[in-house]
Amino acid sequence: MGLEGTAAGLSVGLQRVTHPSRVHLDIEADDQDAEAARLEALGAKRIGWVKRWWVMEAPTGHRFCIVKMDKPDEGPPPTVWK
């Protein structure tokens, strides 16, 4: 399902997961390794590389993935964190 008026066609999807989290987010990034490192510095940990994305775990125990941007040329450019 797409959300109109959002950066790079933000979308929400549903998927079944095998881990205890009831919510699972996929975060798009143009540089997946840099985003994983940034999130590790904030307390997340890398669980593993699966096919084309990083599986991460937040300090709360919720898992999420860092995926490659699907449509990098649409919408505003990615946020650059200092």
mmCIF file of C-alpha atoms in Angstrom:
data_model
loop_
_atom_site.group_PDB
_atom_site.id
_atom_site.type_symbol
_atom_site.label_atom_id
_atom_site.label_comp_id
_atom_site.label_asym_id
_atom_site.label_seq_id
_atom_site.Cartn_x
_atom_site.Cartn_y
_atom_site.Cartn_z
ATOM 1 C CA MET A 1 0.000 0.000 0.000
ATOM 2 C CA GLY A 2 1.488 3.361 -0.959
ATOM 3 C CA LEU A 3 1.187 6.555 1.062
ATOM 4 C CA GLU A 4 0.624 9.591 -1.146
ATOM 5 C CA GLY A 5 2.825 12.663 -0.799
ATOM 6 C CA THR A 6 5.697 10.888 0.936
ATOM 7 C CA ALA A 7 9.377 10.876 0.086
ATOM 8 C CA ALA A 8 10.373 8.260 -2.516
ATOM 9 C CA GLY A 9 6.960 6.584 -2.446
ATOM 10 C CA LEU A 10 6.876 5.508 1.195
ATOM 11 C CA SER A 11 4.878 2.312 1.489
ATOM 12 C CA VAL A 12 3.555 0.034 4.182
ATOM 13 C CA GLY A 13 3.493 -3.739 3.768
ATOM 14 C CA LEU A 14 2.476 -6.635 5.942
ATOM 15 C CA GLN A 15 4.555 -9.763 6.398
ATOM 16 C CA ARG A 16 4.623 -12.725 8.738
ATOM 17 C CA VAL A 17 7.751 -12.914 10.896
ATOM 18 C CA THR A 18 9.163 -15.764 12.972
ATOM 19 C CA HIS A 19 10.685 -13.599 15.687
ATOM 20 C CA PRO A 20 8.793 -12.244 18.737
ATOM 21 C CA SER A 21 8.411 -8.642 17.469
ATOM 22 C CA ARG A 22 4.882 -7.750 16.449
ATOM 23 C CA VAL A 23 6.052 -4.894 14.199
ATOM 24 C CA HIS A 24 8.806 -5.174 11.598
ATOM 25 C CA LEU A 25 10.083 -2.174 9.665
ATOM 26 C CA ASP A 26 12.168 -2.073 6.501
ATOM 27 C CA ILE A 27 14.256 1.078 6.301
ATOM 28 C CA GLU A 28 15.439 2.110 2.838
ATOM 29 C CA ALA A 29 18.959 3.492 2.523
ATOM 30 C CA ASP A 30 21.171 4.451 -0.391
ATOM 31 C CA ASP A 31 24.207 3.169 1.592
ATOM 32 C CA GLN A 32 23.105 0.165 3.655
ATOM 33 C CA ASP A 33 26.468 -0.369 5.376
ATOM 34 C CA ALA A 34 26.727 3.279 6.447
ATOM 35 C CA GLU A 35 23.156 3.208 7.787
ATOM 36 C CA ALA A 36 23.862 -0.037 9.688
ATOM 37 C CA ALA A 37 26.967 1.542 11.240
ATOM 38 C CA ARG A 38 25.012 4.681 12.186
ATOM 39 C CA LEU A 39 22.293 2.610 13.845
ATOM 40 C CA GLU A 40 24.880 0.450 15.659
ATOM 41 C CA ALA A 41 26.314 3.650 17.145
ATOM 42 C CA LEU A 42 22.808 4.348 18.486
ATOM 43 C CA GLY A 43 22.593 0.906 20.135
ATOM 44 C CA ALA A 44 21.217 -1.410 17.437
ATOM 45 C CA LYS A 45 23.043 -4.605 16.520
ATOM 46 C CA ARG A 46 23.495 -6.433 13.243
ATOM 47 C CA ILE A 47 21.893 -9.857 13.202
ATOM 48 C CA GLY A 48 23.046 -10.772 9.713
ATOM 49 C CA TRP A 49 23.124 -10.105 5.988
ATOM 50 C CA VAL A 50 20.258 -11.828 4.152
ATOM 51 C CA LYS A 51 20.218 -11.804 0.342
ATOM 52 C CA ARG A 52 20.332 -8.000 -0.196
ATOM 53 C CA TRP A 53 19.619 -6.449 3.215
ATOM 54 C CA TRP A 54 20.841 -6.137 6.804
ATOM 55 C CA VAL A 55 18.677 -7.622 9.540
ATOM 56 C CA MET A 56 19.090 -5.442 12.620
ATOM 57 C CA GLU A 57 17.818 -5.519 16.171
ATOM 58 C CA ALA A 58 16.931 -2.401 18.148
ATOM 59 C CA PRO A 59 17.862 -2.142 21.848
ATOM 60 C CA THR A 60 14.178 -2.917 22.528
ATOM 61 C CA GLY A 61 14.545 -6.312 20.830
ATOM 62 C CA HIS A 62 12.492 -5.339 17.766
ATOM 63 C CA ARG A 63 13.996 -6.510 14.506
ATOM 64 C CA PHE A 64 14.050 -4.452 11.341
ATOM 65 C CA CYS A 65 15.834 -4.499 8.002
ATOM 66 C CA ILE A 66 17.914 -1.994 6.093
ATOM 67 C CA VAL A 67 17.100 -2.418 2.419
ATOM 68 C CA LYS A 68 18.388 -0.727 -0.732
ATOM 69 C CA MET A 69 16.281 2.223 -1.864
ATOM 70 C CA ASP A 70 13.676 0.982 -4.334
ATOM 71 C CA LYS A 71 13.246 4.240 -6.267
ATOM 72 C CA PRO A 72 16.162 6.549 -5.388
ATOM 73 C CA ASP A 73 15.366 9.002 -8.194
ATOM 74 C CA GLU A 74 11.840 9.731 -6.927
ATOM 75 C CA GLY A 75 11.091 12.320 -4.276
ATOM 76 C CA PRO A 76 13.627 14.293 -2.256
ATOM 77 C CA PRO A 77 17.192 13.019 -1.850
ATOM 78 C CA PRO A 78 18.033 10.739 1.100
ATOM 79 C CA THR A 79 18.695 12.359 4.470
ATOM 80 C CA VAL A 80 22.400 12.728 5.242
ATOM 81 C CA TRP A 81 23.179 12.339 8.968
ATOM 82 C CA LYS A 82 26.118 14.184 10.498
#
